[in-house]
mmCIF file of C-alpha atoms and ligand atoms in Angstrom:
data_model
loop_
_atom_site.group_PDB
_atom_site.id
_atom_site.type_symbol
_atom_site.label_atom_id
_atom_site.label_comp_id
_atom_site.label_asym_id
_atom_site.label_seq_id
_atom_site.Cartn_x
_atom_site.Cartn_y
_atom_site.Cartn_z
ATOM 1 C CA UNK A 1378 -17.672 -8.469 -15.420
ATOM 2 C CA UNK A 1379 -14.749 -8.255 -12.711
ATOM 3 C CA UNK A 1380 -13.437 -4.538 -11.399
ATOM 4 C CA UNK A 1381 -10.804 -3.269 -9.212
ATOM 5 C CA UNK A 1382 -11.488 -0.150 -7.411
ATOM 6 C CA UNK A 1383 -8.373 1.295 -5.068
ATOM 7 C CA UNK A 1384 -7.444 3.636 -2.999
ATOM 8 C CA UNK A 1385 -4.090 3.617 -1.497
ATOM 9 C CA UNK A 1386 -5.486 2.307 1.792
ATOM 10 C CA UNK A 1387 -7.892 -0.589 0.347
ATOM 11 C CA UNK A 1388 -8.521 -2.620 -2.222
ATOM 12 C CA UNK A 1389 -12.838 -3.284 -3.497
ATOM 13 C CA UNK A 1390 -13.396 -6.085 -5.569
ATOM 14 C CA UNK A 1391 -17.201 -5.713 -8.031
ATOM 15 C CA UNK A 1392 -18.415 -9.291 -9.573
ATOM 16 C CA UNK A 1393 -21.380 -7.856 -11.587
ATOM 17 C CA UNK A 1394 -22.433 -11.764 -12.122
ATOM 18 C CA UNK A 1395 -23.283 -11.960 -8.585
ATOM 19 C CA UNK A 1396 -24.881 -8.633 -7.920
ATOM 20 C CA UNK A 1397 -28.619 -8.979 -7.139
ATOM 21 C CA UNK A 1398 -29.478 -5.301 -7.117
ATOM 22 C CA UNK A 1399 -30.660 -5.428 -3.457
ATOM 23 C CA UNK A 1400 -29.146 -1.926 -3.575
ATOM 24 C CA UNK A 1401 -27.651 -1.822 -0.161
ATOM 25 C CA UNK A 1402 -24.482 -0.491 -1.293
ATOM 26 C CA UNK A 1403 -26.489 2.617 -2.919
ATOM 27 C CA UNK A 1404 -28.675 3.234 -0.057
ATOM 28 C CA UNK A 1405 -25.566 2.915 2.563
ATOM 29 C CA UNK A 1406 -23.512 5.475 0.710
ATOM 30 C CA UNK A 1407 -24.859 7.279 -2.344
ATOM 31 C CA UNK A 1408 -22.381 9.111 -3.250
ATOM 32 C CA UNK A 1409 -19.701 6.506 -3.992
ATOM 33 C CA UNK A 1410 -21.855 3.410 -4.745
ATOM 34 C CA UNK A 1411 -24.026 5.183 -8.539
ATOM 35 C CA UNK A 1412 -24.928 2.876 -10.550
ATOM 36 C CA UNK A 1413 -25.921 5.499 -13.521
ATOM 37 C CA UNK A 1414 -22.610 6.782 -13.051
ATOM 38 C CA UNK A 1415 -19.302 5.572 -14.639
ATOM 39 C CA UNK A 1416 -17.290 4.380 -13.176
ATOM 40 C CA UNK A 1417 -20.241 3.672 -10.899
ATOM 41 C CA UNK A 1418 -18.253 3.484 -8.234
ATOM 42 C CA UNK A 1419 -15.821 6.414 -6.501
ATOM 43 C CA UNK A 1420 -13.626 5.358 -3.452
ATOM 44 C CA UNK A 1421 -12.971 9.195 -3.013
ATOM 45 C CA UNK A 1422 -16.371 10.317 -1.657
ATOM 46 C CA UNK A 1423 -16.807 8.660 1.659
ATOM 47 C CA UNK A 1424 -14.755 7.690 4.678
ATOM 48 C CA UNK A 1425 -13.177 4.337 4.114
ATOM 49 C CA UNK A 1426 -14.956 2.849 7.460
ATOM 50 C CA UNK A 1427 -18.372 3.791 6.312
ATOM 51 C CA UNK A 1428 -17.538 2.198 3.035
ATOM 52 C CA UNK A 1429 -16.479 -1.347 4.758
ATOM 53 C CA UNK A 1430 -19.493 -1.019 6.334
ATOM 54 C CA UNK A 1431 -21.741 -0.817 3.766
ATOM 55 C CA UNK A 1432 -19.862 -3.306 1.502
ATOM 56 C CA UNK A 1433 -20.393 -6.173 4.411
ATOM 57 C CA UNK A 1434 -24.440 -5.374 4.299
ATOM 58 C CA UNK A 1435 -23.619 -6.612 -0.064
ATOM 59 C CA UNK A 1436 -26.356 -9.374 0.612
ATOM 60 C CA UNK A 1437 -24.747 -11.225 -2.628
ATOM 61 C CA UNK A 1438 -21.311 -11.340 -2.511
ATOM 62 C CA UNK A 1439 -20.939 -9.076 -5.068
ATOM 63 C CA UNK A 1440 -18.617 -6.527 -3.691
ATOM 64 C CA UNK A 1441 -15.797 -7.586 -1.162
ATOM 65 C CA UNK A 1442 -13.363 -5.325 0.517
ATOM 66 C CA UNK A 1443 -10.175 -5.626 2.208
ATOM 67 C CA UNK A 1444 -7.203 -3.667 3.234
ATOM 68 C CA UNK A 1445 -4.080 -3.366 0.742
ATOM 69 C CA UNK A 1446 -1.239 -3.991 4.009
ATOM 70 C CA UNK A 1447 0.947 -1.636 2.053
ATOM 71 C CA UNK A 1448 1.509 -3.795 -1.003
ATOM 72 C CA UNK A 1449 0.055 -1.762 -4.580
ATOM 73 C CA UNK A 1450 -0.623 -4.380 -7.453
ATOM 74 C CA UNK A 1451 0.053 -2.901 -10.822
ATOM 75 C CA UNK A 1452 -1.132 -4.133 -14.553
ATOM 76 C CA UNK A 1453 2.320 -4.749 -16.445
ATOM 77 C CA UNK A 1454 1.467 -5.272 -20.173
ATOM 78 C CA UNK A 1455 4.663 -5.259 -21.742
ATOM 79 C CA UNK A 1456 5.845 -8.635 -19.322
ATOM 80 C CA UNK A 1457 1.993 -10.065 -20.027
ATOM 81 C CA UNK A 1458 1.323 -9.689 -15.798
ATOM 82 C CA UNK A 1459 0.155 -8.446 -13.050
ATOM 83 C CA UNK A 1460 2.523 -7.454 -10.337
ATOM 84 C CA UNK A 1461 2.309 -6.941 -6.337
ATOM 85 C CA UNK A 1462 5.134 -4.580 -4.886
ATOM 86 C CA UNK A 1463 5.689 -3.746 -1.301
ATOM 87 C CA UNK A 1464 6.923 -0.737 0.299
ATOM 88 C CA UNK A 1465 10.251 -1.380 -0.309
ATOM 89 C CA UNK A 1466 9.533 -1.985 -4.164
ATOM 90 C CA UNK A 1467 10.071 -5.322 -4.020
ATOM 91 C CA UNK A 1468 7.864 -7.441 -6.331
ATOM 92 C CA UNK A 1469 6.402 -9.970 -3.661
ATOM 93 C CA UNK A 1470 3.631 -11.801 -6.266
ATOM 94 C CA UNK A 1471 2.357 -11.649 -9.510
ATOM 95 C CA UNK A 1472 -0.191 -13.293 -12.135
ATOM 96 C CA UNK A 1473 0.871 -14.596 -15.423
ATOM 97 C CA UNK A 1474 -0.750 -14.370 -18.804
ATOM 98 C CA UNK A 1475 -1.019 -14.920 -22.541
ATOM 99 C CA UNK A 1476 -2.754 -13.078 -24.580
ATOM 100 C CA UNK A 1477 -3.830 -14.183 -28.316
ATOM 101 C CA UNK A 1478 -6.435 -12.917 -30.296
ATOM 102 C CA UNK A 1479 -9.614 -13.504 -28.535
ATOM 103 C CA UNK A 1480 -8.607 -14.994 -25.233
ATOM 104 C CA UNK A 1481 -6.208 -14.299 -22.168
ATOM 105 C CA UNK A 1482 -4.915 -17.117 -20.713
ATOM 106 C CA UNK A 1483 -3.969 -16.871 -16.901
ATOM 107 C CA UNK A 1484 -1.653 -19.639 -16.158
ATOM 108 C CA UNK A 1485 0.253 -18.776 -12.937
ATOM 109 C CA UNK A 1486 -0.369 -16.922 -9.967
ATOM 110 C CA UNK A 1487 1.652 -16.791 -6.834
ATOM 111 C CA UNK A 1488 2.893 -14.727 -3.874
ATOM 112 C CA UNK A 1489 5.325 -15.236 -1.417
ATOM 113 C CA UNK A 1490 4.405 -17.038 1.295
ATOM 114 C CA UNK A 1491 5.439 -14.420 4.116
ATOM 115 C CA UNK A 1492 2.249 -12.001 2.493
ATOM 116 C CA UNK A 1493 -0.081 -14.695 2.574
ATOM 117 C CA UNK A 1494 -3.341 -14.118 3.776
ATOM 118 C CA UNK A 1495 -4.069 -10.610 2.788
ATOM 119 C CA UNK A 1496 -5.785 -11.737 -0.987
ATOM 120 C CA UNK A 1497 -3.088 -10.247 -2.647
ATOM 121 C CA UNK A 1498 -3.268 -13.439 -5.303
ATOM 122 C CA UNK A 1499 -6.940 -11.692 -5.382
ATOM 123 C CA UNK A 1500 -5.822 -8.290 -6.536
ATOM 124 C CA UNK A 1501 -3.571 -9.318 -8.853
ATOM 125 C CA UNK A 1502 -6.163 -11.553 -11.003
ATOM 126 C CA UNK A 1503 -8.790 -8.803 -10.736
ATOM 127 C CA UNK A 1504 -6.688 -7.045 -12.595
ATOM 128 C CA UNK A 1505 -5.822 -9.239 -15.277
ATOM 129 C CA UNK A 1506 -9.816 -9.957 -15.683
ATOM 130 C CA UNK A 1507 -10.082 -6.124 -16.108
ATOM 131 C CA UNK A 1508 -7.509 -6.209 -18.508
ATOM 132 C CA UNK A 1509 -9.704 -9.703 -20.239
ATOM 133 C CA UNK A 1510 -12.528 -7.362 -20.332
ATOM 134 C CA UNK A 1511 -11.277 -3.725 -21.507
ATOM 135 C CA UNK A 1512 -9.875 -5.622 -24.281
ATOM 136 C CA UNK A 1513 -12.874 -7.533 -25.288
ATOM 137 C CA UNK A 1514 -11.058 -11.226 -24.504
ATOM 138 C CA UNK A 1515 -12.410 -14.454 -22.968
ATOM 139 C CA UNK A 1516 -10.643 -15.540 -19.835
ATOM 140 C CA UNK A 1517 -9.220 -18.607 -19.885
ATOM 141 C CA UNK A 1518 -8.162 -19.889 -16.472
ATOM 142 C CA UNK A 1519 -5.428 -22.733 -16.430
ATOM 143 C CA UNK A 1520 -4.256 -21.614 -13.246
ATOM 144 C CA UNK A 1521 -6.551 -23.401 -10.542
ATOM 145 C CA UNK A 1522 -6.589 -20.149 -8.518
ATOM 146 C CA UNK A 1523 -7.844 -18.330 -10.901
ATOM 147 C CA UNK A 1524 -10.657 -20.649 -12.445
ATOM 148 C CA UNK A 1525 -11.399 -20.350 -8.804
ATOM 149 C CA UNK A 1526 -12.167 -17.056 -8.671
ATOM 150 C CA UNK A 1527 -13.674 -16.857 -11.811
ATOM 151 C CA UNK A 1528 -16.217 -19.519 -11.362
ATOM 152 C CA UNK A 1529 -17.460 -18.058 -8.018
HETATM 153 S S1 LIG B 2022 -25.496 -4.335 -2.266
HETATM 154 FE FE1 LIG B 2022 -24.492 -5.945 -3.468
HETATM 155 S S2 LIG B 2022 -26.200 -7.056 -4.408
HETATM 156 FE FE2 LIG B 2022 -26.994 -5.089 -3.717
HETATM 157 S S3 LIG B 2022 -26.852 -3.712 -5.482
HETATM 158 FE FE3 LIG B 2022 -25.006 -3.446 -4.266
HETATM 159 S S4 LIG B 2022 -23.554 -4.854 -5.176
HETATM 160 FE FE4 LIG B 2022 -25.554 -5.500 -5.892
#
């Protein structure tokens, strides 16, 4: 399973495939990292340094953090993608898919070249595997970028 958690400031990627349950995250800060909570975890009750701290000690891999550099990435259902706007409301990236009965099919990501380097192509296929798994779908990555990041 593949989340998204954001605040305006940054954006926390969860891969529960990887997660060993070393349970650094819960010891470093309890109060946003709960795993009998849902969602289990809640960017809103520490201080975002102390959480990029404690995500970095994530022995596994299976969180990841990194700043959003002012660009918000947005689920669009009704175009079948994910979007990445900057401050200006510009759409600067976005992820591609069809969706059929039992599968989503991601078969194009990009962002503009000038953003590169800040894992915006991240966000925005996070949340088209949300999307995958809220509706009950298999992914199917034709994209390279995106079997990428589902495979690891
Ligand atoms: S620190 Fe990483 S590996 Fe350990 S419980 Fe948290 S997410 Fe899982």
């Amino acid at each position: 399973m593949h989340r998204l958690y954001e605040t305006d400031d940054i954006s926390v990627f969860w891969n529960s495939d990887k997660c060993r349950h070393a349970r650094k995250c819960v010891t470093g800060c309890p109060e946003v990292f709960d795993f009998k909570r849902k969602p289990w975890i809640d960017l809103s009750q520490d201080e975002t340094q102390r959480i990029w701290q404690t995500i970095k000690q994530c022995p596994s891999g299976a969180l990841d953090i990194i700043y959003n550099h002012e660009v918000m990435v947005k689920l669009d259902k009704d175009n079948n993608r994910s979007t990445a706007v900057d401050k200006e409301g510009q759409i600067i990236g976005e992820c591609d898919y069809q969706e059929n009965a039992d599968t989503i099919t991601i078969y194009h990501t990009e962002v503009k070249p000038e953003y590169g380097g800040n894992e915006i192509a991240k966000r925005l296929v996070y949340k088209v595997f949300e999307e995958a798994d809220r509706e009950c779908k298999k992914i199917v990555p034709t994209c390279s970028y995106a079997a990428k990041l589902l495979s690891n």
